Amino acid sequence: MTAAPENKTTYVVPDSLFDPHRGRTYKRGRFFGKGGFARCYEIIDVHTDDVFACKIVSKKLMMKPRQEEETAEPEEIAVEISIHRGLNHRSIVKFFSCFDDIDNTYIVLELCRKRSMSELQRRRKIITEFECRYYITQIIEGVQYLHNNRIIHRDLKLANLFLNDMLHVKIGDFGLATRIEFEGDRRYSVCGSPNYIAPEILTKKGHSFEADIWSIGCVMYTLLAGRPPFHHKTREGIFSNIKKGQYSVPSWLTISAADMLVSMLQLDPERRPAIGQLLNCNFLKAAKVPQFLPSFCLTMAPRIG
Ligand SMILES: COc1cc(C(=O)NC2CCN(C)CC2)ccc1Nc1cc2c(cn1)c(C)nn2-c1cc(Cl)cc(CCC(N)=O)c1
């Protein structure tokens, strides 16, 4: 049993977990980190030795009154589970199971042993356009699957883009995702991560699929420039830059890379390409898209491409 003091709320995580839906028993392994109000541990099936990532959300934390930060209300965890459990795509983290005990909700997910693209970017600072074509193609394919199923992710950022041993991208964390019920349906709740949040979410004009296109633009910019496009030392400064659409395109980018970024970072959501159009942009069509990347690309640039 692990009790970790946290904001005066104790996280109680048993050493052993029983999943009644799959009839599996897991032993708790390493702590991988936190995300929002969730904590993530490695869990190992005691019979098969299969290893998973387990996202654990404390029921006590979920019952806390809303703070300024986005908080996970009980129904929101249920929404995350109801959306994620129905997904099946090679660029989406696999959802295996979820179960509860008196203290927590447990979500059993695909383990991505090379962590997230946040660590990749922190280690490499900037990646080559050759590598960017590899990652962005997989992200677009995953988001196209979501949009075709009328789901908006709403929190696409490097920390939610996980990498498996083959450096395949897996989109995770559906904690802010929402389902669009009908054509023209728009959402008004303010959500997302400060650096990558679309202007129409900030100004509460109503948002839809185009907000994910903006976030993909922020992800691609950060990978190629080494920092987010609207970065500022204060949160207010970030929001001000986003609302003004104020950013600079790095001088070292090719025209096709710059054009793709500019198309996604349009202030007016209507002017951004739909996800299906992105795969046909010149940046991905006019040059080789690698089918695989060697794992040393986590730490150094490949000479090829
Ligand atoms: C072997 O697989 C992993 C290892 C690590 C890791 O080594 N983290 C270190 C642990 C030690 N401390 C000191 C630094 C971070 C981190 C993540 C791993 N894999 C891994 C982690 C995963 C997933 C798949 N696979 C999924 C899906 N959701 N989450 C998930 C969920 C939450 Cl709530 C928080 C975090 C941590 C923050 C982050 N974005 O990585 C992750």
XYZ file of C-alpha atoms and ligand atoms in Angstrom:
346
model
C 0.000 0.000 0.000
C 1.487 3.367 -1.015
C 0.424 6.520 0.778
C 1.920 9.635 -0.812
C 1.137 12.990 0.866
C -0.253 15.252 -1.855
C -2.090 18.551 -1.306
C -3.097 17.063 2.068
C -4.991 14.314 0.168
C -3.442 10.886 0.508
C -3.168 8.838 -2.628
C -3.774 5.207 -1.624
C -2.477 2.765 -4.248
C -2.484 -0.935 -3.320
C 0.569 -3.107 -4.138
C -1.752 -5.563 -5.870
C -4.804 -4.815 -8.047
C -7.585 -7.172 -9.156
C -9.394 -6.374 -12.407
C -12.781 -8.145 -12.166
C -13.666 -7.429 -15.813
C -10.583 -9.212 -17.202
C -10.152 -11.571 -14.213
C -6.541 -10.454 -13.998
C -4.389 -9.642 -10.971
C -1.619 -7.082 -11.348
C 1.251 -6.164 -9.143
C 2.015 -2.450 -8.997
C 5.384 -1.487 -10.459
C 7.213 1.772 -11.004
C 5.635 5.201 -10.689
C 5.751 6.812 -14.142
C 4.487 10.288 -13.270
C 1.446 12.499 -12.918
C -0.920 14.117 -15.385
C -3.654 16.463 -14.159
C -5.238 14.722 -11.182
C -4.098 11.289 -12.285
C -1.013 9.274 -11.433
C 0.445 6.593 -13.664
C 2.069 3.353 -12.580
C 3.506 0.367 -14.356
C 1.381 -2.724 -13.579
C 2.369 -6.320 -14.315
C -0.056 -9.232 -14.779
C 1.032 -11.759 -12.150
C 0.186 -14.736 -14.420
C 1.306 -13.630 -17.878
C 3.918 -10.968 -16.943
C 2.214 -8.651 -19.481
C 3.032 -5.049 -18.586
C 0.621 -2.096 -18.858
C 0.399 1.581 -17.938
C -2.262 2.172 -15.290
C -3.791 5.619 -14.933
C -5.123 6.018 -11.386
C -7.576 8.741 -10.377
C -8.381 9.257 -6.704
C -12.111 9.429 -5.963
C -11.357 11.847 -3.137
C -9.631 14.259 -5.532
C -12.488 13.967 -8.025
C -14.991 15.067 -5.366
C -13.046 18.270 -4.548
C -14.789 21.542 -5.507
C -13.734 22.945 -8.887
C -10.504 24.958 -8.692
C -9.233 27.409 -11.291
C -7.413 24.572 -13.110
C -9.491 22.135 -15.150
C -10.627 19.501 -12.612
C -11.856 15.995 -13.347
C -15.469 15.777 -12.156
C -16.715 12.178 -11.711
C -18.783 12.385 -14.902
C -15.693 13.640 -16.816
C -13.723 10.499 -15.927
C -16.732 8.515 -17.121
C -16.672 10.541 -20.370
C -12.929 9.887 -20.796
C -13.526 6.148 -20.287
C -16.620 6.017 -22.513
C -14.747 7.765 -25.354
C -11.387 5.965 -25.043
C -12.764 2.436 -24.612
C -14.462 2.567 -28.014
C -11.336 3.495 -29.975
C -9.175 1.166 -32.074
C -6.387 2.646 -34.203
C -2.627 2.089 -34.474
C -1.952 5.753 -33.565
C -4.236 5.756 -30.504
C -3.167 4.351 -27.105
C -4.974 1.015 -26.625
C -7.586 0.948 -23.835
C -7.649 -2.485 -22.140
C -9.901 -2.118 -19.127
C -11.066 -0.001 -16.229
C -12.225 -0.870 -12.719
C -12.708 0.766 -9.315
C -12.060 0.164 -5.662
C -13.164 2.257 -2.672
C -10.381 4.813 -3.245
C -9.605 5.001 -6.969
C -10.616 4.467 -10.566
C -8.033 2.447 -12.540
C -7.637 2.675 -16.318
C -5.456 -0.077 -17.869
C -3.692 1.262 -20.957
C -1.065 0.325 -23.539
C 2.436 0.837 -22.159
C 4.620 3.091 -24.313
C 8.155 2.306 -23.202
C 9.773 5.329 -24.881
C 7.583 7.690 -22.827
C 6.130 10.804 -24.513
C 7.274 13.214 -27.237
C 7.743 15.784 -24.467
C 10.847 13.898 -23.316
C 11.991 13.499 -26.946
C 11.723 17.267 -27.515
C 13.404 18.079 -24.196
C 16.333 15.819 -25.116
C 16.662 16.785 -28.814
C 15.489 20.438 -28.608
C 14.720 20.416 -32.369
C 14.232 17.515 -34.790
C 14.821 17.363 -38.553
C 12.004 17.871 -41.061
C 12.630 14.273 -42.164
C 11.763 13.034 -38.648
C 8.924 15.537 -38.328
C 7.237 14.061 -41.430
C 7.368 10.632 -39.715
C 5.755 11.786 -36.449
C 3.267 14.298 -37.878
C 1.934 11.737 -40.408
C 1.074 9.327 -37.568
C -0.478 12.096 -35.439
C -2.625 13.243 -38.385
C -3.727 9.642 -39.100
C -4.760 9.224 -35.441
C -6.619 12.554 -35.338
C -8.296 11.748 -38.678
C -9.634 8.544 -37.061
C -10.941 10.610 -34.106
C -12.567 13.279 -36.304
C -14.126 10.608 -38.557
C -15.697 9.248 -35.334
C -16.874 12.780 -34.383
C -14.413 13.033 -31.467
C -12.314 16.121 -30.685
C -9.278 15.415 -28.471
C -8.884 19.066 -27.260
C -5.558 18.479 -25.467
C -3.107 17.423 -28.172
C 0.336 18.234 -26.818
C 3.742 16.519 -26.694
C 3.111 15.055 -23.205
C -0.008 13.272 -24.524
C 1.767 11.823 -27.576
C 3.392 8.597 -26.417
C 6.083 6.518 -28.144
C 6.418 2.740 -28.160
C 9.652 0.764 -28.686
C 9.377 1.264 -32.463
C 8.935 5.054 -31.970
C 5.346 4.744 -33.228
C 3.210 7.633 -31.951
C 0.225 6.778 -29.734
C -2.268 9.554 -28.902
C -3.297 9.309 -25.239
C -5.155 11.130 -22.452
C -8.789 11.610 -23.492
C -9.501 13.537 -20.278
C -10.620 16.629 -22.219
C -12.031 14.848 -25.281
C -15.636 15.388 -26.350
C -18.009 13.863 -28.857
C -19.647 16.098 -31.480
C -23.263 14.942 -31.592
C -24.392 16.570 -34.859
C -23.105 18.612 -37.823
C -22.349 22.162 -36.658
C -22.418 21.202 -32.946
C -19.932 23.430 -31.098
C -18.433 23.324 -27.583
C -17.942 26.324 -25.289
C -16.093 25.021 -22.203
C -12.576 26.414 -21.778
C -10.096 23.528 -21.696
C -6.687 22.469 -23.013
C -3.102 23.243 -22.137
C -2.105 26.913 -22.087
C 0.574 26.754 -24.784
C -1.489 24.815 -27.331
C -5.047 26.062 -26.674
C -6.831 27.412 -29.769
C -7.905 31.117 -29.817
C -11.601 30.264 -30.297
C -11.507 28.263 -27.045
C -9.940 31.205 -25.180
C -12.481 33.693 -26.579
C -15.353 31.205 -25.984
C -16.644 31.674 -29.533
C -17.450 27.973 -29.695
C -14.986 25.362 -30.925
C -14.965 22.110 -32.881
C -12.552 19.928 -34.864
C -10.507 22.946 -35.944
C -9.154 23.302 -32.382
C -7.250 20.019 -32.850
C -5.753 21.323 -36.127
C -4.422 24.361 -34.226
C -2.873 22.069 -31.589
C -1.216 19.889 -34.258
C 0.279 23.127 -35.634
C 1.628 23.944 -32.156
C 3.074 20.413 -31.822
C 4.774 20.601 -35.246
C 6.115 24.103 -34.549
C 7.549 23.027 -31.162
C 9.299 19.995 -32.712
C 10.900 22.101 -35.477
C 11.572 25.330 -33.531
C 12.419 23.929 -30.083
C 9.738 25.950 -28.284
C 5.956 26.531 -28.533
C 4.890 29.200 -31.080
C 3.147 31.498 -28.572
C 5.566 31.005 -25.704
C 5.769 33.726 -23.035
C 7.034 33.773 -19.472
C 3.532 34.356 -18.140
C 0.240 32.558 -18.817
C -1.400 35.894 -19.631
C 1.387 36.579 -22.137
C 0.790 33.205 -23.821
C -2.967 33.868 -24.061
C -2.360 37.369 -25.416
C 0.009 36.026 -28.121
C -2.514 33.309 -29.062
C -5.438 35.758 -29.358
C -3.300 38.024 -31.574
C -1.941 35.070 -33.555
C 1.484 36.501 -32.802
C 4.345 34.109 -33.597
C 7.392 34.006 -35.861
C 8.260 31.251 -38.348
C 11.857 30.020 -37.792
C 14.076 31.154 -40.702
C 15.659 27.700 -41.136
C 12.420 25.967 -42.120
C 11.706 24.951 -45.715
C 8.868 26.719 -47.523
C 6.664 23.608 -47.403
C 7.143 23.210 -43.636
C 6.458 26.923 -43.044
C 3.367 26.834 -45.298
C 1.920 23.851 -43.406
C 2.495 25.542 -40.040
C 0.953 28.833 -41.191
C -2.121 26.982 -42.541
C -2.755 25.274 -39.175
C -2.064 28.386 -37.052
C -4.742 30.511 -38.727
C -6.649 32.576 -36.127
C -9.900 31.990 -38.043
C -10.799 28.287 -37.546
C -12.608 28.269 -40.918
C -9.331 29.044 -42.690
C -7.503 26.010 -41.258
C -7.336 22.810 -43.357
C -9.534 19.904 -42.297
C -7.603 16.871 -41.026
C -8.042 14.978 -44.329
C -6.486 17.871 -46.290
C -3.357 17.891 -44.102
C -2.153 14.538 -45.447
C -2.112 16.077 -48.955
C -0.008 19.118 -48.042
C 3.267 19.652 -49.895
C 5.397 19.112 -46.776
C 4.226 15.485 -46.636
C 3.770 14.904 -50.383
C 6.917 16.457 -51.861
C 9.473 14.597 -49.757
C 10.043 11.102 -48.358
C 8.019 10.166 -45.276
C 10.099 7.606 -43.336
C 8.345 4.290 -42.598
C 10.447 3.828 -39.453
C 13.016 5.693 -37.335
C 15.908 4.084 -35.411
C 15.616 4.498 -31.615
C 18.832 6.562 -31.507
C 16.622 9.368 -32.907
C 15.466 9.832 -29.305
C 18.887 11.332 -28.578
C 20.509 12.373 -31.866
C 19.599 13.465 -35.401
C 19.723 10.800 -38.158
C 22.099 11.590 -41.042
C 19.650 10.131 -43.603
C 16.760 12.135 -45.072
C 8.279 2.759 -19.468
O 7.161 3.607 -19.755
C 7.160 4.874 -19.162
C 8.183 5.331 -18.339
C 8.077 6.637 -17.816
C 9.177 7.087 -16.925
O 10.245 6.488 -16.922
N 8.938 8.127 -16.111
C 9.987 8.599 -15.209
C 9.881 7.877 -13.869
C 10.926 8.411 -12.892
N 10.800 9.889 -12.717
C 11.818 10.386 -11.781
C 10.912 10.586 -14.029
C 9.834 10.096 -15.006
C 7.010 7.470 -18.132
C 5.998 6.993 -18.955
C 6.059 5.690 -19.456
N 5.118 5.118 -20.270
C 3.784 5.395 -20.399
C 3.109 6.359 -19.633
C 1.759 6.590 -19.923
C 1.146 5.860 -20.939
C 1.856 4.896 -21.653
N 3.149 4.689 -21.363
C -0.172 6.319 -21.026
C -1.180 5.819 -21.990
N -0.362 7.268 -20.120
N 0.813 7.458 -19.444
C 0.903 8.421 -18.459
C -0.244 8.806 -17.748
C -0.127 9.781 -16.768
Cl -1.512 10.229 -15.865
C 1.083 10.402 -16.468
C 2.205 10.026 -17.194
C 3.526 10.671 -16.892
C 3.704 11.940 -17.700
C 3.917 11.581 -19.144
N 3.180 12.230 -20.023
O 4.745 10.707 -19.459
C 2.118 9.042 -18.176
